[in-house]
Tab-separated table of C-alpha atoms and ligand atoms in Angstrom:
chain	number	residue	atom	x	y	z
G	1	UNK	CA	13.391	-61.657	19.225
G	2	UNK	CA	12.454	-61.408	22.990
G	3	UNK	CA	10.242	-58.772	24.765
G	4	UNK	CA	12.536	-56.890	27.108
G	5	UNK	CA	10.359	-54.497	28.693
G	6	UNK	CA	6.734	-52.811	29.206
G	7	UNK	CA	6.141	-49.378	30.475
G	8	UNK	CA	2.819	-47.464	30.711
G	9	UNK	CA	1.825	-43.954	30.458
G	10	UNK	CA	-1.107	-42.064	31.875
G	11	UNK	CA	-1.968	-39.507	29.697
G	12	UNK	CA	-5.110	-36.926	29.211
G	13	UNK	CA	-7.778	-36.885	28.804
G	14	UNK	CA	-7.974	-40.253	30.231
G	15	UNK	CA	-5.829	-42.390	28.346
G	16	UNK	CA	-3.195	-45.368	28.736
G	17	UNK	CA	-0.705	-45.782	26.683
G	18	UNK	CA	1.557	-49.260	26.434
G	19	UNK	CA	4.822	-49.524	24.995
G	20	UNK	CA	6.892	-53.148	24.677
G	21	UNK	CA	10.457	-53.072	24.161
G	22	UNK	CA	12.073	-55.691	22.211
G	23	UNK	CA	16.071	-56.853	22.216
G	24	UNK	CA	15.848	-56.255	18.094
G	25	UNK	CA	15.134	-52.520	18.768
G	26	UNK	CA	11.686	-52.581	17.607
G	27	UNK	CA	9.546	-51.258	19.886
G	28	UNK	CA	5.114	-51.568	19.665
G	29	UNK	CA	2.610	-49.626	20.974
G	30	UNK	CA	-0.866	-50.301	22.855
G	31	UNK	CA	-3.735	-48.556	24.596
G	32	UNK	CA	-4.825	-50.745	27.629
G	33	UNK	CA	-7.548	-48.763	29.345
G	34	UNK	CA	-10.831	-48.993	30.171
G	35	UNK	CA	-12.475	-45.089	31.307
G	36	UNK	CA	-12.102	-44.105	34.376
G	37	UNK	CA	-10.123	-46.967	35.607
G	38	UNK	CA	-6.528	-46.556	34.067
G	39	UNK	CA	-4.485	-47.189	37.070
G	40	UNK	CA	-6.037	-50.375	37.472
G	41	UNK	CA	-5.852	-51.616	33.711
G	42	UNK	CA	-1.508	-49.938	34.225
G	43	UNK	CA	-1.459	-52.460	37.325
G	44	UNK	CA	-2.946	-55.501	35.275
G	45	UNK	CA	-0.344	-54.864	32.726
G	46	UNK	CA	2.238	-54.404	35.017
G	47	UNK	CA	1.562	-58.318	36.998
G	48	UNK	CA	1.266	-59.890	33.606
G	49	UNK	CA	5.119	-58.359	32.721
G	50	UNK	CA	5.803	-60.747	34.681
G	51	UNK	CA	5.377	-63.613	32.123
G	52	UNK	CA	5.957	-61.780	28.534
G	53	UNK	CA	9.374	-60.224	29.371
G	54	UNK	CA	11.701	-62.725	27.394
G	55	UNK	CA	9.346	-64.060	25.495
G	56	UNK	CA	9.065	-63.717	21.495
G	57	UNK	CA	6.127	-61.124	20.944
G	58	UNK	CA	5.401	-62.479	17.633
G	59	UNK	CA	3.633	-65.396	19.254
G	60	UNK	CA	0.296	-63.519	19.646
G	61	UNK	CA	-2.275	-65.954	19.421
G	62	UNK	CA	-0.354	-68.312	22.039
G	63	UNK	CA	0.552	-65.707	24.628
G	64	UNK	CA	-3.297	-63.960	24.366
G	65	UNK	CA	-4.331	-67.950	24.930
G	66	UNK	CA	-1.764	-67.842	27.993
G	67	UNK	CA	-2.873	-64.462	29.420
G	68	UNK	CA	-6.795	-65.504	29.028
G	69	UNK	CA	-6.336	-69.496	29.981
G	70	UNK	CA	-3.923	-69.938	32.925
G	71	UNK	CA	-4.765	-67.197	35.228
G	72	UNK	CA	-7.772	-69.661	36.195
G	73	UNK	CA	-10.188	-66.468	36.463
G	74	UNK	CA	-11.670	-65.519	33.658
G	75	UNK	CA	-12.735	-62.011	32.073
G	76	UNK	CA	-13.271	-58.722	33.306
G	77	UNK	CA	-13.021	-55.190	32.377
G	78	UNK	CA	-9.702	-54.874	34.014
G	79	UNK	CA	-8.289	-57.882	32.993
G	80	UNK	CA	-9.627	-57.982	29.351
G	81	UNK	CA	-8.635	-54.314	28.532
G	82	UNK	CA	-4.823	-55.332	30.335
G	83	UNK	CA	-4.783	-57.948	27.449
G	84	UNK	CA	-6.161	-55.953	24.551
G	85	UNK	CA	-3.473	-52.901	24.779
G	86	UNK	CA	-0.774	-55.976	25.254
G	87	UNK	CA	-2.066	-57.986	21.962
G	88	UNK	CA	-2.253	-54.369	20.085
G	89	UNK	CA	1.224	-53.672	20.745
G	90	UNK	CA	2.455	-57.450	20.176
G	91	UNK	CA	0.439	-57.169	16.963
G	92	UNK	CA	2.186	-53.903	16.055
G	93	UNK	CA	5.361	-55.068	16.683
G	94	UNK	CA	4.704	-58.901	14.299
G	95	UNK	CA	3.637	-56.297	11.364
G	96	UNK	CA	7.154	-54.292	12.444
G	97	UNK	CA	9.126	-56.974	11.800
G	98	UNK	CA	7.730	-58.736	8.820
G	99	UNK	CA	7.481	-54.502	7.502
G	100	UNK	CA	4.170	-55.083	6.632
G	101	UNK	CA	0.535	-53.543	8.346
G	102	UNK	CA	-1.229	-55.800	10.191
G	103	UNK	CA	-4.565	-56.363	8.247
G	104	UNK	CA	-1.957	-57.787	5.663
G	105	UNK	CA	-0.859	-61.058	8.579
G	106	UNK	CA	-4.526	-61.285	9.182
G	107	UNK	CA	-5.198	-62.073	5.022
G	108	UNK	CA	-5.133	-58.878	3.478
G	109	UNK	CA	-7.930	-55.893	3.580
G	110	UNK	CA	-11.339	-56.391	2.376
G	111	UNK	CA	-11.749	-52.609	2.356
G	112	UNK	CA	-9.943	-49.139	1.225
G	113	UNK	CA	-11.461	-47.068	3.660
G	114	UNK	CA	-14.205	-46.898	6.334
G	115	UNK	CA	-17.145	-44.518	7.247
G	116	UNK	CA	-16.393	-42.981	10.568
G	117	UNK	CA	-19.028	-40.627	12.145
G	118	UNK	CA	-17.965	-37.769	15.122
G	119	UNK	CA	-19.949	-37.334	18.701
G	120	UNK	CA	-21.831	-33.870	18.605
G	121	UNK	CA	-23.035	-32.374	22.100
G	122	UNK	CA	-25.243	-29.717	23.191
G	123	UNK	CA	-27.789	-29.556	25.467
G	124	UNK	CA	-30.508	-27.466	23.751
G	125	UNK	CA	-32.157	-28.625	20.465
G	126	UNK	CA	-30.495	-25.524	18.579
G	127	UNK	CA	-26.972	-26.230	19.875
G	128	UNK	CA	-26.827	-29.643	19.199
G	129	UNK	CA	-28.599	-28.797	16.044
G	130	UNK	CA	-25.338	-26.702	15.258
G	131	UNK	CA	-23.359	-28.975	16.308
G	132	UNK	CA	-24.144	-31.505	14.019
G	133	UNK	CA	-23.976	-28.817	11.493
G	134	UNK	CA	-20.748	-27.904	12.039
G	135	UNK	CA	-19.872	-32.195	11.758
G	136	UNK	CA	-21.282	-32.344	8.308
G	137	UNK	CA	-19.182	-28.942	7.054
G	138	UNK	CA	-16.353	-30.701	8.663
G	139	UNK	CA	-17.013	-33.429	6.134
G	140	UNK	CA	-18.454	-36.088	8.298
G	141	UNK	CA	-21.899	-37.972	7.300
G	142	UNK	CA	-22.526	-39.834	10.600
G	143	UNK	CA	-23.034	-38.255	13.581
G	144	UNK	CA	-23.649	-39.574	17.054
G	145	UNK	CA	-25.650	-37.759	20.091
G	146	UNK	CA	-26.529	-38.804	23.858
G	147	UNK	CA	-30.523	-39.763	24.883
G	148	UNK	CA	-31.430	-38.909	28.037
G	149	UNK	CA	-30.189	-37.833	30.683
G	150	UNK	CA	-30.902	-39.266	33.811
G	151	UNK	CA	-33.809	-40.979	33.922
G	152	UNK	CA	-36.197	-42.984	36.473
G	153	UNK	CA	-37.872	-46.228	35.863
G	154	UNK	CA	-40.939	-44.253	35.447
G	155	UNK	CA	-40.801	-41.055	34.213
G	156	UNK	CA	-42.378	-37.884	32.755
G	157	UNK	CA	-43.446	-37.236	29.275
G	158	UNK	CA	-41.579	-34.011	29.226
G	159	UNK	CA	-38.211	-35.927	29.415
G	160	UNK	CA	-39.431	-37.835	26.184
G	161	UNK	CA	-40.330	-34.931	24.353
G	162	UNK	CA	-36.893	-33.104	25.422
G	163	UNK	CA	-35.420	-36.056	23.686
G	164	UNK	CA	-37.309	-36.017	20.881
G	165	UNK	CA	-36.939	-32.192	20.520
G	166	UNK	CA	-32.482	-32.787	20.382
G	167	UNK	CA	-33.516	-35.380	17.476
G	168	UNK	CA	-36.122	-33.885	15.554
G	169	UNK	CA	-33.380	-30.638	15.598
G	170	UNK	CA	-30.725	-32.841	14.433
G	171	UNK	CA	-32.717	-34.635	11.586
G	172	UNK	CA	-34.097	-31.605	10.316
G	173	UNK	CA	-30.827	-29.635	10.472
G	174	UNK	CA	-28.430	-32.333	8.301
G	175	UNK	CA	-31.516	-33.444	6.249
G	176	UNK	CA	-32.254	-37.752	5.214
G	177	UNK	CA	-28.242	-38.527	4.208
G	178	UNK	CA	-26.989	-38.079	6.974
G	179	UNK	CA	-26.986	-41.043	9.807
G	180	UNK	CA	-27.477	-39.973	13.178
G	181	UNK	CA	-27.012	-42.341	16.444
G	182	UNK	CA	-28.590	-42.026	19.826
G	183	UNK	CA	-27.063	-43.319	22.587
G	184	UNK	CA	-28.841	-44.339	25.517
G	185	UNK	CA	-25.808	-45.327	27.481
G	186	UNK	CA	-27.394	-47.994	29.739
G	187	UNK	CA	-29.245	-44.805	31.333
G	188	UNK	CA	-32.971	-46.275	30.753
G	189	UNK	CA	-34.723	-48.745	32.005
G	190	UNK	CA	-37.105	-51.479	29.952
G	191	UNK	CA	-40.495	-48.996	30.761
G	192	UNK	CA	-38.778	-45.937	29.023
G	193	UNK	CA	-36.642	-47.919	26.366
G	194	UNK	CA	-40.221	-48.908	24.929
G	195	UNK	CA	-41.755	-45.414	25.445
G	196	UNK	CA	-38.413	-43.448	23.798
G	197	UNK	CA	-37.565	-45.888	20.855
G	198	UNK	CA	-41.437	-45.487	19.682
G	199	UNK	CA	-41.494	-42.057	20.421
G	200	UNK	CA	-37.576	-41.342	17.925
G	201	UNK	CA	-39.254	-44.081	15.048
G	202	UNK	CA	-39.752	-41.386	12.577
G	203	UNK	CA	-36.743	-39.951	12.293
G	204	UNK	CA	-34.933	-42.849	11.035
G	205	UNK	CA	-32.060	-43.167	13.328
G	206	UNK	CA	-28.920	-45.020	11.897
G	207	UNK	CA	-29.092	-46.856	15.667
G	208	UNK	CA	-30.100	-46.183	19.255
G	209	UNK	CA	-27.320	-47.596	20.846
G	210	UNK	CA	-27.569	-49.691	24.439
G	211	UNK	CA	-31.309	-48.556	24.783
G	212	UNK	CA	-30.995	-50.911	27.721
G	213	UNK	CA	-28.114	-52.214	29.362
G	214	UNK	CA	-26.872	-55.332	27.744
G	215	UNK	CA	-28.098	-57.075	30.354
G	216	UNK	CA	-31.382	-56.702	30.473
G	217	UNK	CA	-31.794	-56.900	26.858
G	218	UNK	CA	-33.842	-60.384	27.043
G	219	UNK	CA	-36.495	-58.210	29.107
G	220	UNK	CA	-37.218	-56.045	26.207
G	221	UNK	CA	-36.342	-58.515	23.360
G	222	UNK	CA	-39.401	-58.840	21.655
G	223	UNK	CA	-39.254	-55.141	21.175
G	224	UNK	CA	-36.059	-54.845	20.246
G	225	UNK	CA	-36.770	-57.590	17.659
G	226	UNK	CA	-40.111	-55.667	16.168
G	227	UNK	CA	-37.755	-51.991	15.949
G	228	UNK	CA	-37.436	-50.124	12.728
G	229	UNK	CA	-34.434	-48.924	14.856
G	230	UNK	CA	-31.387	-50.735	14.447
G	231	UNK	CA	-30.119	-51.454	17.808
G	232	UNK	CA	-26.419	-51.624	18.601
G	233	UNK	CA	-24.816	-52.306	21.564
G	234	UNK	CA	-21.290	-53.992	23.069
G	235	UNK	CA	-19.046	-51.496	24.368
G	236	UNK	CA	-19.221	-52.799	27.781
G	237	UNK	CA	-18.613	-56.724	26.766
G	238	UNK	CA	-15.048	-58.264	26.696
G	239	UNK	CA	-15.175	-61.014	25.064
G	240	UNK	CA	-16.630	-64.107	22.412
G	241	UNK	CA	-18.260	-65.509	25.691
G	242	UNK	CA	-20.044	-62.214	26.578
G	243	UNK	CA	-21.236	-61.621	23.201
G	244	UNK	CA	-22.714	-65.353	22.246
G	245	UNK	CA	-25.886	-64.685	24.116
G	246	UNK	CA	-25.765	-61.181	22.072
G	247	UNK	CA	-25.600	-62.458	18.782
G	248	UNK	CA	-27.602	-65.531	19.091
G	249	UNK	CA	-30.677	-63.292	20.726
G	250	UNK	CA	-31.534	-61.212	17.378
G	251	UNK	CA	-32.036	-58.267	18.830
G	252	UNK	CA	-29.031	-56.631	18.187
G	253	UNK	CA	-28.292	-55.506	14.478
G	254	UNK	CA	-24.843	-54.309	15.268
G	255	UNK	CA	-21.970	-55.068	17.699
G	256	UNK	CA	-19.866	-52.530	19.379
G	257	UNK	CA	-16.817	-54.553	20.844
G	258	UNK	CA	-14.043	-51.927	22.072
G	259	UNK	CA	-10.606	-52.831	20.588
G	260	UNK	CA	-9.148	-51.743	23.699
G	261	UNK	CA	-11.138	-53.285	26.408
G	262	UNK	CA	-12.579	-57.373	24.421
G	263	UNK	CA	-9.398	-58.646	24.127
G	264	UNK	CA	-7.918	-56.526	21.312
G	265	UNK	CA	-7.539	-57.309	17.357
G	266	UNK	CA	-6.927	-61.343	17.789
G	267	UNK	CA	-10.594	-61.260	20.181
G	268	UNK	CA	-12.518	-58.504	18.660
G	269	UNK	CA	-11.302	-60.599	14.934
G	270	UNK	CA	-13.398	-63.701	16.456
G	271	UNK	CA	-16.138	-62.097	17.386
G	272	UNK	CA	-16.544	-60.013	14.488
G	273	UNK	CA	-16.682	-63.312	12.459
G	274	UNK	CA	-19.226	-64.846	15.066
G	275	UNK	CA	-21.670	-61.733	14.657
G	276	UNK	CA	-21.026	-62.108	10.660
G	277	UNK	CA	-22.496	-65.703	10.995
G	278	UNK	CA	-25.823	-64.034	12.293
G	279	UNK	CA	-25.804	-61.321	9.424
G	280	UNK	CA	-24.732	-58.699	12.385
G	281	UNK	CA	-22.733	-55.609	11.149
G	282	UNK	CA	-19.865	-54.561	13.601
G	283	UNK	CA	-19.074	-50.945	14.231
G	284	UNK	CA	-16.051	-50.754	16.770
G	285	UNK	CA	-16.560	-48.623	19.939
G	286	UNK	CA	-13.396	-46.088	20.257
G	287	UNK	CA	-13.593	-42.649	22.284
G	288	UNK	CA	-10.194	-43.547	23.146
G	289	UNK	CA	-6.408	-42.200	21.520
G	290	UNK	CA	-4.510	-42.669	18.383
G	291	UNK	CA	-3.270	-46.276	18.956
G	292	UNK	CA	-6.968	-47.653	19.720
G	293	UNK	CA	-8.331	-46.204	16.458
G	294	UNK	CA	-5.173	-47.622	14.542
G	295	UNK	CA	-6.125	-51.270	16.124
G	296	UNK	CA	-9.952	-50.276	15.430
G	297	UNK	CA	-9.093	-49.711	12.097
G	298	UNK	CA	-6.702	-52.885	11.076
G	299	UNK	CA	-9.977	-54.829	12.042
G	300	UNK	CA	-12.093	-52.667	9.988
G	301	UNK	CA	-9.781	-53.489	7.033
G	302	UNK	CA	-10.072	-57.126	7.650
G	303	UNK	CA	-13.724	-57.944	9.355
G	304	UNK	CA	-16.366	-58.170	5.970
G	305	UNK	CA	-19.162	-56.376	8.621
G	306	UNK	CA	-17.621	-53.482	10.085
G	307	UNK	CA	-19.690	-50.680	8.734
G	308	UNK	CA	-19.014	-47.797	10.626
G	309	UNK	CA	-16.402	-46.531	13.068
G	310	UNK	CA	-16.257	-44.520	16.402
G	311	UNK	CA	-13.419	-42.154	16.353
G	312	UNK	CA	-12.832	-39.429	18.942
G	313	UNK	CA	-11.879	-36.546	17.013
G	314	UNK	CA	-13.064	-33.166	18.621
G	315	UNK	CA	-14.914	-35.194	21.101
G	316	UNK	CA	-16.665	-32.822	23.322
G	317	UNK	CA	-16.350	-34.933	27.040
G	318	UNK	CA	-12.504	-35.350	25.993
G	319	UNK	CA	-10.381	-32.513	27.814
G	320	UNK	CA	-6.931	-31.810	27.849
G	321	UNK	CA	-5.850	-33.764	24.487
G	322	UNK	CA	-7.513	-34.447	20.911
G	323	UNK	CA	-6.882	-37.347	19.134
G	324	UNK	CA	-4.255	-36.419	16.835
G	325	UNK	CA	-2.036	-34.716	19.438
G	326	UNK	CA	-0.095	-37.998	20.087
G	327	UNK	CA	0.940	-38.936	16.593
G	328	UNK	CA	3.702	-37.460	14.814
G	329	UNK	CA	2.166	-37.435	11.390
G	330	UNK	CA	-1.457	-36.830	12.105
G	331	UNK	CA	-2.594	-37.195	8.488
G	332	UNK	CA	-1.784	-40.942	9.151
G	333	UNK	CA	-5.304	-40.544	9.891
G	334	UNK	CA	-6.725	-39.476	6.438
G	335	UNK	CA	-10.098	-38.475	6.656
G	336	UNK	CA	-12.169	-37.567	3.364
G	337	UNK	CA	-15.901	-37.848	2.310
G	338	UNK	CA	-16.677	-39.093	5.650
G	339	UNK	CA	-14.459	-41.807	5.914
G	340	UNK	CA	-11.029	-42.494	7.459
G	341	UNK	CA	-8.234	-44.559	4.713
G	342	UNK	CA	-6.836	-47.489	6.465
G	343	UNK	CA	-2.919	-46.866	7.103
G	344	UNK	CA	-1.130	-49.165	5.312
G	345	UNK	CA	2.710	-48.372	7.329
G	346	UNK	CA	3.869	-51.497	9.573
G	347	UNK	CA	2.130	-52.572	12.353
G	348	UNK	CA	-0.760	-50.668	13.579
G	349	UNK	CA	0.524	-48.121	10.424
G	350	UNK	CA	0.848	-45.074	12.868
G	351	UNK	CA	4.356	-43.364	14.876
G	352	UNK	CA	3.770	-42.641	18.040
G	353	UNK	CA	5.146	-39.439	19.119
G	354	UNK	CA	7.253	-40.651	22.447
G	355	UNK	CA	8.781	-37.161	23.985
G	356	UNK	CA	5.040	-35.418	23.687
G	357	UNK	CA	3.760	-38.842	25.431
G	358	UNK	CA	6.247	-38.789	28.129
G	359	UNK	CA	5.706	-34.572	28.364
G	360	UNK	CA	2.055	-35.318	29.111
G	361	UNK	CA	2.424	-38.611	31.457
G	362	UNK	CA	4.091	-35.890	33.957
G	363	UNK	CA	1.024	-33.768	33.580
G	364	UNK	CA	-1.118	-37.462	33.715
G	365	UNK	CA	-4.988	-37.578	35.040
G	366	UNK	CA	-7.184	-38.691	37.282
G	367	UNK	CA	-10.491	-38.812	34.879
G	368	UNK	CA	-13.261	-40.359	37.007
G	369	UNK	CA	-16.995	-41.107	35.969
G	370	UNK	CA	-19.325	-38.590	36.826
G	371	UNK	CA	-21.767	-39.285	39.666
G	372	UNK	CA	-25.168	-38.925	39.011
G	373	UNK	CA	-28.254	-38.330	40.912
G	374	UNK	CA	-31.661	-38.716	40.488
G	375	UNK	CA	-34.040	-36.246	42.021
G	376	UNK	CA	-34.810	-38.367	45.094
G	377	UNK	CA	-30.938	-38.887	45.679
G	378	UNK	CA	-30.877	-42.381	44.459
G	379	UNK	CA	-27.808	-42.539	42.139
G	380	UNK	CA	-28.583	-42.323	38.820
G	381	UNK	CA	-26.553	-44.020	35.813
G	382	UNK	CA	-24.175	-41.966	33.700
O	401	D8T	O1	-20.377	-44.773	22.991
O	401	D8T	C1	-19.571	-44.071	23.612
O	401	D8T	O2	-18.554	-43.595	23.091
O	401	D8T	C2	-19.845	-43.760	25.081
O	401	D8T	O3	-20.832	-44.619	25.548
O	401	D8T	C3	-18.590	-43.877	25.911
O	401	D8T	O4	-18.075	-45.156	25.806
O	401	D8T	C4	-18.839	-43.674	27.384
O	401	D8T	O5	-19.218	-42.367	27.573
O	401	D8T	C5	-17.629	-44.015	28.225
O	401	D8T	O6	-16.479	-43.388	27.770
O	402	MG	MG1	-21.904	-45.674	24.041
């Protein structure tokens, strides 16, 4: 079997979607793409064509060595989410042709099923209070809300309490059972990170997520250490070597690699098993499409320490499309008691639907990161 061709497709919200061809008819799917930067990840895919058309896809491990080895220059966002989408779809199409998922080549699932929990919004305590409401009744038991806003280096208490207020709302609306995640996004700096992660202690947060960005976590690690807080973090790391420092630093308690911008399911596999070594839980990062949560979830199946798993549906910063709109059986995706079943069809275990992708790649995007400022003009980070 030879790969005979690989096309992307820009699609909303702010997706890219991968398809390889194969002379045996079977064709794979992938979703290179790293937000706000899809043209470049299509253009990455598009020079490394160059050496995969003709070869046989099932070769995985040798042509992700390949891809990552011999281009001299290593790593990158660009380059690393470029690889992932093409080692999804080369994975999807190995499982194709032995008719079996994927989790079963990689040994077989360790797993049924997977807790998932759903982004709420809002920007008053009472609407993201409802939000999360309306989560639970939809039958999820995780939920995950933004920190701050912008923030300065130093800033005012009334920012904290704000903060605190969303929380407190959220934790007294869905009661203990429910695990709620706060994610700072990168947007503090070490002075705050210490002042907000005291000040949200008592409400027994499932995780503050990147309460710093990754980093600058050394500057705060002592803190991070002594937290009652687990702290995640890892969606903006691409690969084993950006994590070692990570997981050998104990102060993360869970990793967040993104199956579609570390390297995909052979990279994200590796370091799953190196945070496992340091008793580190892994809960994939994925506000992406269909064929990222399918990859996501093969790895969920397989890695002992993935506990919990991003999944866009109803995802309030995603416009235009909804998770489910690309697949042509969405209950591939079978969510119940706050969990999502593993698929178990070949490959990645979901069908693509190709006209509606090829309707909305004439409609594309151009989704860009929001700039933002900080009161004095300086930009702030999103
Ligand atoms: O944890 C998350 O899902 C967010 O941090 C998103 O990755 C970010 O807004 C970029 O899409
Ligand atoms: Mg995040």
């Amino acid at each position: 079997m030879k790969i005979t061709s690989l096309t992307t497709y820009v699609v909303p919200p702010r997706w890219l979607f991968l398809k390889i061809e194969t002379d045996a008819g079977i064709v794979g799917w992938g979703e290179p793409v790293i937000e706000g930067r899809a043209a470049s990840v299509a253009a990455a895919v598009e020079e490394l064509a160059d050496y995969l058309v003709g070869k046989d896809p099932r070769r995985v491990e040798e042509h992700w060595t390949v891809l990552y080895r011999s281009g001299f220059y290593r790593g990158g966002g660009i380059h690393m989410s470029a690889l992932a989408g093409i080692d999804q779809a080369l994975w999807d199409i190995t499982g194709r042709a032995h008719g079996a998922p994927v989790h079963e080549l990689l040994g077989g699932r360790v797993r049924d099923r997977i807790k998932v929990y759903s982004w709420i919004g809002g920007d008053r305590p009472d609407q993201t209070a409802a939000a999360a409401l309306a989560a639970v009744e939809r039958g999820f038991t995780a939920v995950k809300m933004n920190g701050p806003e912008e923030l300065q280096y130093l800033d005012t208490r009334d920012k904290v309490e704000r903060v605190v207020a969303n929380v407190a709302a959220v934790r007294e609306a869905v009661g203990p059972d429910v695990g709620i995640g706060v994610d700072f996004h990168g947007r503090v700096h070490r002075p705050m990170a210490r002042v907000l992660l005291e000040a949200l202690a008592p409400y027994h947060l499932m995780f503050v997520e990147e309460p710093v960005l990754s980093e600058h976590v050394d500057g705060i690690a002592d803190l991070l250490r002594a937290s009652a807080t687990p702290i995640a973090l890892g969606e903006r790391l691409f690969s084993r070597w950006d994590f070692k420092d990570v997981i050998t630093s104990g102060v993360v308690d869970v990793i967040q690699p993104d199956l579609s911008h570390a390297g995909g399911i052979t990279e994200v596999r590796k370091i799953a098993a190196m945070a496992e070594a340091y008793d580190i839980a892994v809960a994939p990062h994925c506000p992406l499409g269909p064929i990222a949560l399918a990859a996501c979830l093969q790895l969920d199946a397989v890695a002992y320490n993935a506990v919990i798993q991003e999944q866009s549906l109803g995802i309030h910063y995603n416009t235009g499309n909804d998770l489910l709109d690309y697949v042509v059986d969405p209950s591939v995706f079978a969510y119940s008691e706050g969990m999502v079943d593993i698929p178990r069809g070949p490959g990645l275990g979901i069908e693509v639907d190709e006209d509606y992708v090829r309707e909305r790649a004439a409609v594309g995007h151009r989704w860009r990161n929001p700039v933002w400022r900080h009161p004095d003009g300086s930009v702030a980070e999103w």
